[in-house]
Coordinates of C-alpha atoms and ligand atoms in Angstrom, one line a residue:
M1 CA 108.7 55.8 106.1
E2 CA 107.3 56.9 109.4
V3 CA 103.6 57.6 109.3
P4 CA 102.3 59.9 112.1
S5 CA 99.9 58.5 114.6
P6 CA 97.0 58.0 114.8
H7 CA 97.0 56.0 111.6
I8 CA 94.7 53.7 109.7
D9 CA 95.9 51.3 107.0
F10 CA 92.9 50.9 104.8
S11 CA 92.7 48.4 101.9
L12 CA 90.0 49.9 99.7
T13 CA 89.8 46.8 97.5
Q14 CA 91.5 43.5 96.9
S15 CA 91.2 43.9 93.1
C16 CA 93.7 45.4 90.7
N17 CA 93.6 46.4 87.0
Y18 CA 97.2 45.1 86.5
S19 CA 98.5 41.6 86.3
C20 CA 102.0 41.8 87.6
S21 CA 103.6 38.4 87.6
Y22 CA 104.7 38.7 91.2
C23 CA 101.2 39.5 92.6
H24 CA 97.9 37.6 92.9
A25 CA 95.5 40.6 93.2
S26 CA 92.1 39.7 91.9
K27 CA 91.1 41.0 88.5
E28 CA 87.4 41.4 89.5
I29 CA 85.8 44.7 89.4
P30 CA 85.7 45.9 93.0
K31 CA 82.3 45.4 94.6
E32 CA 83.4 46.3 98.0
K33 CA 81.4 49.0 99.6
F34 CA 82.0 50.5 103.0
S35 CA 80.5 53.0 105.3
L36 CA 82.5 56.2 104.9
K37 CA 80.0 57.9 107.2
Y38 CA 80.8 55.4 110.0
L39 CA 84.5 55.6 109.4
L40 CA 84.3 59.4 109.7
E41 CA 82.3 59.1 112.9
V42 CA 85.0 56.8 114.3
I43 CA 87.9 59.0 113.5
G44 CA 85.9 62.2 114.2
T45 CA 85.9 65.7 112.9
G46 CA 87.6 67.1 116.0
T47 CA 91.1 68.3 116.5
Q48 CA 92.7 64.9 116.3
R49 CA 94.2 64.5 112.9
W50 CA 94.5 60.9 111.6
T51 CA 96.7 59.6 108.7
I52 CA 94.8 57.2 106.5
T53 CA 96.9 55.1 104.1
L54 CA 94.7 54.1 101.2
S55 CA 95.9 50.9 99.5
G56 CA 94.6 47.8 97.8
G57 CA 94.8 45.9 95.4
E58 CA 94.7 49.1 93.6
P59 CA 92.7 51.8 95.4
M60 CA 92.2 54.0 92.4
I61 CA 89.9 51.5 90.8
H62 CA 87.5 51.8 93.7
P63 CA 84.5 53.7 92.2
D64 CA 84.3 56.0 95.2
F65 CA 88.1 56.8 95.3
I66 CA 87.9 60.6 94.7
N67 CA 85.0 61.1 97.1
I68 CA 86.7 59.0 99.8
C69 CA 89.9 61.1 99.4
G70 CA 88.0 64.3 99.4
E71 CA 86.0 63.4 102.6
L72 CA 89.0 62.1 104.5
T73 CA 91.2 65.1 103.6
K74 CA 88.6 67.6 105.1
N75 CA 90.0 66.9 108.5
H76 CA 92.7 64.3 108.1
M77 CA 95.8 63.4 106.1
I78 CA 95.9 60.6 103.5
R79 CA 98.7 58.6 102.0
I80 CA 98.2 56.7 98.8
N81 CA 99.7 53.4 97.7
S82 CA 98.9 53.0 94.0
N83 CA 100.1 51.9 90.6
W84 CA 98.9 55.3 89.3
T85 CA 97.5 53.8 86.1
R86 CA 94.0 55.3 86.1
L87 CA 94.9 58.5 84.5
D88 CA 91.3 59.7 84.3
V89 CA 91.1 59.3 88.1
A90 CA 94.6 60.8 88.5
A91 CA 93.6 64.0 86.8
K92 CA 90.5 64.3 89.0
F93 CA 92.7 63.6 92.1
I94 CA 95.1 66.4 91.1
R95 CA 92.2 68.8 90.6
N96 CA 90.3 68.0 93.7
I97 CA 92.7 67.1 96.5
N98 CA 94.8 69.5 98.4
P99 CA 98.4 68.3 98.4
K100 CA 98.8 69.8 101.9
N101 CA 96.6 67.0 103.1
V102 CA 98.5 64.2 101.4
L103 CA 101.5 62.8 103.3
I104 CA 103.0 61.1 100.3
M105 CA 102.0 59.4 97.0
D106 CA 103.7 56.0 97.2
L107 CA 103.5 55.0 93.5
S108 CA 104.7 51.8 91.9
L109 CA 106.2 51.5 88.4
H110 CA 105.4 48.0 87.3
I111 CA 107.4 48.2 84.2
E112 CA 106.5 44.9 82.5
E113 CA 102.8 45.8 82.7
R114 CA 103.5 49.4 81.7
I115 CA 105.4 48.3 78.6
K116 CA 102.7 45.8 77.7
K117 CA 100.1 48.6 77.9
N118 CA 102.4 51.2 76.3
G119 CA 101.9 53.4 79.3
L120 CA 105.4 54.4 80.5
E121 CA 105.3 57.9 79.1
S122 CA 101.9 58.6 80.5
F123 CA 103.0 57.4 83.9
I124 CA 106.0 59.6 83.9
N125 CA 104.1 62.6 82.7
S126 CA 101.4 62.1 85.3
V127 CA 103.9 61.8 88.1
L128 CA 105.6 65.0 87.0
E129 CA 102.2 66.6 87.0
L130 CA 101.6 65.5 90.5
Q131 CA 104.9 66.9 91.6
K132 CA 104.3 70.1 89.9
A133 CA 101.0 70.4 91.7
G134 CA 102.8 70.1 95.0
F135 CA 102.3 66.4 95.9
K136 CA 105.2 64.6 97.5
T137 CA 105.9 61.4 95.5
Q138 CA 108.0 58.3 95.8
V139 CA 108.2 56.0 92.7
N140 CA 109.0 52.3 93.6
Y141 CA 110.4 49.7 91.3
V142 CA 110.2 46.0 92.3
L143 CA 113.5 44.2 91.6
H144 CA 111.8 41.1 90.2
P145 CA 114.5 38.6 89.0
E146 CA 113.1 38.9 85.4
L147 CA 113.7 42.7 85.5
L148 CA 117.3 42.7 86.7
A149 CA 118.7 42.7 83.2
R150 CA 116.8 46.0 82.4
V151 CA 116.8 47.8 85.7
D152 CA 119.9 49.9 84.9
D153 CA 118.3 51.2 81.7
D154 CA 115.0 51.8 83.5
I155 CA 116.7 53.8 86.3
A156 CA 118.7 55.8 83.8
Y157 CA 115.7 56.6 81.6
C158 CA 113.5 57.6 84.5
T159 CA 116.3 59.7 86.0
S160 CA 116.7 61.5 82.6
R161 CA 113.0 62.3 82.8
G162 CA 113.2 63.7 86.3
I163 CA 111.9 60.6 88.2
T164 CA 114.0 58.9 90.8
L165 CA 113.2 55.2 91.1
V166 CA 113.3 53.5 94.5
P167 CA 114.2 49.8 94.1
K168 CA 112.2 47.5 96.3
R169 CA 113.0 43.9 97.1
F170 CA 110.9 41.2 95.5
K171 CA 109.6 38.8 98.1
G172 CA 108.5 35.5 96.7
V173 CA 109.4 32.4 94.7
H174 CA 110.7 32.6 91.1
N175 CA 112.1 29.6 89.2
N176 CA 112.1 27.6 92.4
K177 CA 114.3 30.2 94.1
T178 CA 113.1 32.1 97.1
Y179 CA 113.7 35.9 97.0
P180 CA 115.1 38.1 98.3
E181 CA 117.5 35.4 99.7
A182 CA 118.4 34.3 96.2
Y183 CA 119.6 37.7 95.0
E184 CA 123.1 37.7 93.7
E185 CA 125.6 40.0 95.5
S186 CA 125.6 42.2 92.4
V187 CA 122.1 43.4 93.2
K188 CA 123.1 44.9 96.5
H189 CA 124.2 48.2 95.1
Y190 CA 120.7 49.1 93.9
M191 CA 119.4 49.0 97.5
E192 CA 122.4 50.9 98.8
E193 CA 122.5 53.5 96.1
Y194 CA 118.8 54.2 95.7
N195 CA 117.0 52.9 98.7
H196 CA 119.4 53.0 101.5
S197 CA 116.8 53.4 104.2
S198 CA 115.0 50.2 103.2
L199 CA 118.2 48.2 103.8
N200 CA 117.8 48.9 107.4
L201 CA 114.2 48.3 108.1
T202 CA 113.5 45.3 110.1
D203 CA 110.7 43.2 111.5
Y204 CA 110.6 43.5 115.2
N205 CA 109.4 41.2 118.0
F206 CA 107.3 43.1 120.6
Q207 CA 105.3 40.1 121.7
G208 CA 104.2 40.7 125.3
I209 CA 104.8 44.4 125.2
R210 CA 101.9 46.8 125.5
C211 CA 101.0 48.5 122.2
N212 CA 98.7 51.3 121.3
A213 CA 97.6 49.4 118.1
G214 CA 93.8 49.1 118.4
I215 CA 93.6 52.7 119.8
D216 CA 95.9 54.8 117.6
L217 CA 96.5 52.3 114.8
F218 CA 94.0 50.1 112.8
K219 CA 94.0 47.9 109.7
I220 CA 90.7 48.0 107.8
K221 CA 90.2 45.4 105.1
S222 CA 88.2 45.9 102.0
N223 CA 85.2 43.9 103.5
G224 CA 85.1 46.3 106.4
D225 CA 86.8 44.0 108.9
V226 CA 89.0 46.0 111.3
Y227 CA 92.1 44.7 113.1
R228 CA 94.3 46.4 115.5
C229 CA 97.2 46.6 113.1
P230 CA 98.4 45.1 109.8
G231 CA 100.7 42.7 111.7
D232 CA 98.0 41.3 113.9
Q233 CA 95.1 40.1 111.7
T234 CA 94.4 37.2 114.0
A235 CA 91.0 36.5 115.7
A236 CA 92.4 38.1 118.8
G237 CA 93.3 41.2 116.9
F238 CA 89.8 41.5 115.3
L239 CA 87.9 44.6 116.4
G240 CA 84.6 44.2 114.5
N241 CA 83.3 45.3 111.1
I242 CA 83.0 48.9 110.1
N243 CA 80.1 48.2 107.7
A244 CA 78.1 46.2 110.2
G245 CA 78.7 48.9 112.8
T246 CA 80.3 46.4 115.1
F247 CA 83.7 48.0 115.2
K248 CA 84.9 48.9 118.7
P249 CA 88.4 50.3 119.3
L250 CA 90.3 49.1 122.3
T251 CA 90.2 51.4 125.3
T252 CA 93.4 50.4 126.8
P253 CA 96.8 49.3 125.3
L254 CA 97.1 45.5 125.2
P255 CA 100.2 43.4 124.9
C256 CA 101.3 42.6 121.4
Q257 CA 100.3 39.1 120.6
V258 CA 102.3 38.3 117.5
G259 CA 106.0 37.5 117.3
K260 CA 106.6 39.6 114.3
C261 CA 105.8 43.3 113.8
P262 CA 106.2 44.3 110.2
C263 CA 104.7 47.7 110.5
W264 CA 104.4 50.6 112.9
G265 CA 105.2 48.9 116.2
P266 CA 108.1 51.1 117.1
Q267 CA 105.8 54.1 117.0
N268 CA 103.1 52.4 119.1
V269 CA 104.6 50.2 121.7
I270 CA 104.9 51.4 125.2
L271 CA 108.5 50.8 126.2
D272 CA 110.3 51.5 129.4
T273 CA 113.4 53.7 129.3
E274 CA 115.8 50.7 129.2
E275 CA 113.8 49.1 126.3
S276 CA 113.8 52.4 124.4
H277 CA 117.6 52.6 124.6
L278 CA 117.8 49.0 123.4
L279 CA 115.5 49.7 120.5
K280 CA 117.3 52.9 119.6
G281 CA 120.6 51.0 119.7
L282 CA 119.3 48.3 117.5
N283 CA 118.0 50.8 114.9
A284 CA 121.3 52.6 115.0
Y285 CA 123.1 49.4 114.5
L286 CA 120.9 48.4 111.6
K287 CA 121.8 51.8 109.9
G288 CA 125.5 51.0 110.4
E289 CA 125.8 53.7 113.1
Q290 CA 127.8 51.7 115.6
L291 CA 129.0 54.5 117.8
E292 CA 125.4 55.5 118.3
A293 CA 124.4 51.9 119.0
E294 CA 127.1 51.6 121.5
K295 CA 126.0 54.8 123.2
E296 CA 122.4 53.6 123.5
W297 CA 123.3 50.1 124.8
H298 CA 125.6 51.7 127.3
S299 CA 122.7 53.9 128.5
A300 CA 120.6 50.8 128.8
L301 CA 123.3 49.2 130.9
L302 CA 123.6 52.2 133.1
L303 CA 119.9 51.9 133.9
N304 CA 120.1 48.2 134.4
P305 CA 123.5 46.7 135.0
K306 CA 121.9 43.3 134.5
S307 CA 120.7 44.0 131.0
F308 CA 122.1 40.9 129.3
H309 CA 120.9 42.2 125.9
A310 CA 123.0 45.3 126.3
L311 CA 126.0 43.3 127.5
N312 CA 125.7 40.8 124.7
N313 CA 125.3 43.4 122.0
L314 CA 128.2 45.5 123.4
S315 CA 130.3 42.4 123.4
V316 CA 129.6 41.9 119.7
L317 CA 130.5 45.5 119.0
S318 CA 133.8 45.0 120.9
A319 CA 134.4 41.9 118.8
Y320 CA 133.6 43.9 115.7
K321 CA 136.3 46.3 116.8
Q322 CA 138.6 43.3 117.5
D323 CA 138.8 44.3 121.2
W324 CA 138.7 40.6 122.2
I325 CA 139.5 41.3 125.8
Q326 CA 136.6 43.6 126.3
A327 CA 134.4 41.3 124.2
T328 CA 135.3 38.3 126.3
K329 CA 134.5 40.3 129.5
L330 CA 131.2 41.5 128.3
S331 CA 130.0 38.2 126.8
A332 CA 131.0 36.4 130.1
A333 CA 128.9 39.0 132.0
A334 CA 125.9 38.4 129.7
Y335 CA 126.3 34.7 130.1
K336 CA 126.4 34.9 133.9
I337 CA 123.0 36.6 133.9
R338 CA 121.3 34.6 131.2
S339 CA 123.2 31.4 130.5
T340 CA 120.1 29.7 129.0
D341 CA 119.9 32.1 126.0
I342 CA 121.2 30.4 122.9
C343 CA 122.4 33.6 121.3
I344 CA 124.4 34.5 124.4
Q345 CA 125.8 30.9 124.7
N346 CA 126.9 30.9 121.1
N347 CA 128.5 34.3 121.3
K348 CA 130.5 33.5 124.4
K349 CA 131.9 30.4 122.6
M350 CA 132.5 32.3 119.5
I351 CA 134.3 35.1 121.2
L352 CA 136.5 32.7 123.1
R353 CA 137.4 31.2 119.7
N354 CA 137.6 34.6 118.1
D355 CA 135.1 33.3 115.6
E356 CA 134.2 36.6 114.1
T357 CA 132.0 35.3 111.3
N358 CA 129.3 34.0 113.6
L359 CA 128.6 36.6 116.3
M360 CA 125.0 37.4 117.0
I361 CA 123.3 40.5 118.4
S362 CA 120.4 39.8 120.5
K363 CA 117.1 40.9 119.2
V364 CA 116.8 43.1 122.2
I365 CA 113.4 44.6 121.7
N366 CA 111.7 42.3 124.1
P367 CA 113.9 41.5 127.0
R368 CA 111.1 39.4 128.4
L369 CA 111.1 37.0 125.5
S370 CA 113.6 34.8 123.9
N371 CA 112.7 32.7 120.9
R372 CA 115.3 30.1 120.8
G373 CA 113.6 27.8 118.3
E374 CA 113.5 30.5 115.8
A375 CA 117.1 31.4 116.4
S376 CA 118.2 27.8 115.7
K377 CA 116.0 27.7 112.5
L378 CA 117.7 30.9 111.5
N379 CA 121.1 29.6 111.9
L380 CA 120.3 26.4 109.9
R381 CA 118.9 28.6 107.2
I382 CA 122.1 30.7 107.2
A383 CA 124.2 27.7 106.9
K384 CA 122.1 26.3 104.1
N385 CA 122.1 29.5 102.1
N386 CA 125.7 30.2 102.8
F387 CA 124.8 33.8 103.7
T388 CA 128.3 34.5 105.0
K389 CA 129.6 34.6 101.4
K390 CA 127.2 37.2 100.2
I391 CA 127.2 40.7 101.6
F392 CA 124.0 41.7 100.0
Q393 CA 122.3 38.8 101.7
N394 CA 123.8 39.9 104.9
H395 CA 121.8 43.1 104.6
L396 CA 118.7 41.1 103.7
F397 CA 119.4 38.8 106.5
K398 CA 119.4 41.7 109.0
K399 CA 116.3 43.1 107.5
L400 CA 114.3 40.0 107.1
F401 CA 115.3 37.4 109.6
N402 CA 116.2 39.1 112.8
T403 CA 112.6 38.8 114.0
P404 CA 113.1 36.4 116.8
V405 CA 116.2 37.1 118.7
T406 CA 119.2 37.5 116.6
I407 CA 120.9 39.3 113.8
K408 CA 124.3 38.2 112.8
L409 CA 127.5 40.0 112.1
L410 CA 128.9 38.3 109.1
K411 CA 132.2 38.4 107.3
L412 CA 132.5 42.1 107.5
I413 CA 134.8 41.7 110.5
R414 CA 137.0 39.3 108.7
E415 CA 137.3 41.7 105.8
R416 CA 138.5 44.5 108.1
R417 CA 141.4 42.5 109.2
Ligands
LIG501 S1 99.9 46.8 90.4 FE1 100.3 46.2 92.5 S2 98.4 45.3 93.2 FE2 98.3 45.4 91.0 S3 98.9 43.4 90.2 FE3 100.7 44.8 90.3 S4 101.7 44.5 92.3 FE4 99.6 43.6 92.4
LIG502 S1 103.8 45.7 118.1 FE1 103.3 45.8 115.9 S2 102.3 43.8 115.5 FE2 102.3 44.1 117.7 S3 100.3 45.1 118.1 FE3 101.8 46.7 117.9 S4 101.8 47.3 115.8 FE4 100.7 45.3 115.9

């Protein structure tokens, strides 16, 4: 979901009271302390309203959780990422915190742990209570491979109790298989039916583009270290420590330094008009809105007739529509401008061959960059995993692996014939 700027992503603790098989959160009792006073000084008590996402580990096990929520919501909004297991703390939260100052309660139902602890009913009742008190909630369910046999029953049961589950992809290795790539096609419908928006999220590449992260966006770790954003926790993105009083926000937007933006880049990067159209087009494309994507890429082309990203992407859309004459014309135009780009080279060849399974759309976010090495790795990976045979994986592919330069149109075109 979009989180309004300015925004802080704050991990209150690395510890958790649960032991989900797909997570390595520490079981230690949280010892982390931080200077709430200093944080409040930084974000201020003036008219600017920040959104602070409190996450972990498990934020509710932080001994100061209610006080922190109370202090922050005096002048700001909070968003909570929690397993919602500490029902004693949950009851205090409902009593003490004004739902108007809570953007959303992002809650996770970790069913295996819930069942072990006999806590499913209490979880459901507490979420219903939250909703009744006026809090906006989302209940997430991780599609761990071990849970796939029971997910239908869990969804049906929770629905019957008035809770909609939002399936989330499991990212990790299980039985020597890497997920989400290893999901079977049959898993796809969960994402489409219940979590359509997450199908279309993507990691972006804004490297080199100026970003307001470090001014309007921060990541605070449980030890007080502050970084400009969750995606850039490198030494270069380090802004000091909130407990030591050494934290200094940036005063001017700096170029993004990392090749993958997993978070709130689209809301924080400073794009020119052409780039904005390219980005809007890509987002529309990822949502399956091809007409909108076409409109945006045409707008980019109007502004810059040499926009090889727009030309390339429009050529792919033409191929998708099987207008091979137009596709050939556009891909040749893109090639004429940027013949060195591997994506453009490949598309030109493929369009000439009418090879509809392999067309690629440029990762157009950053026209100043082209990550060819990654694109090649990507293609090898696709070949290896035989992505073209699995539509579900197509979606995952778009979502997960289009970071560097490309996403691929897969056999959907062939199926339309
Ligand atoms: S509840 Fe969340 S943080 Fe805790 S172990 Fe499970 S996945 Fe990890
Ligand atoms: S574009 Fe994304 S990763 Fe880069 S600095 Fe901005 S928020 Fe961070």
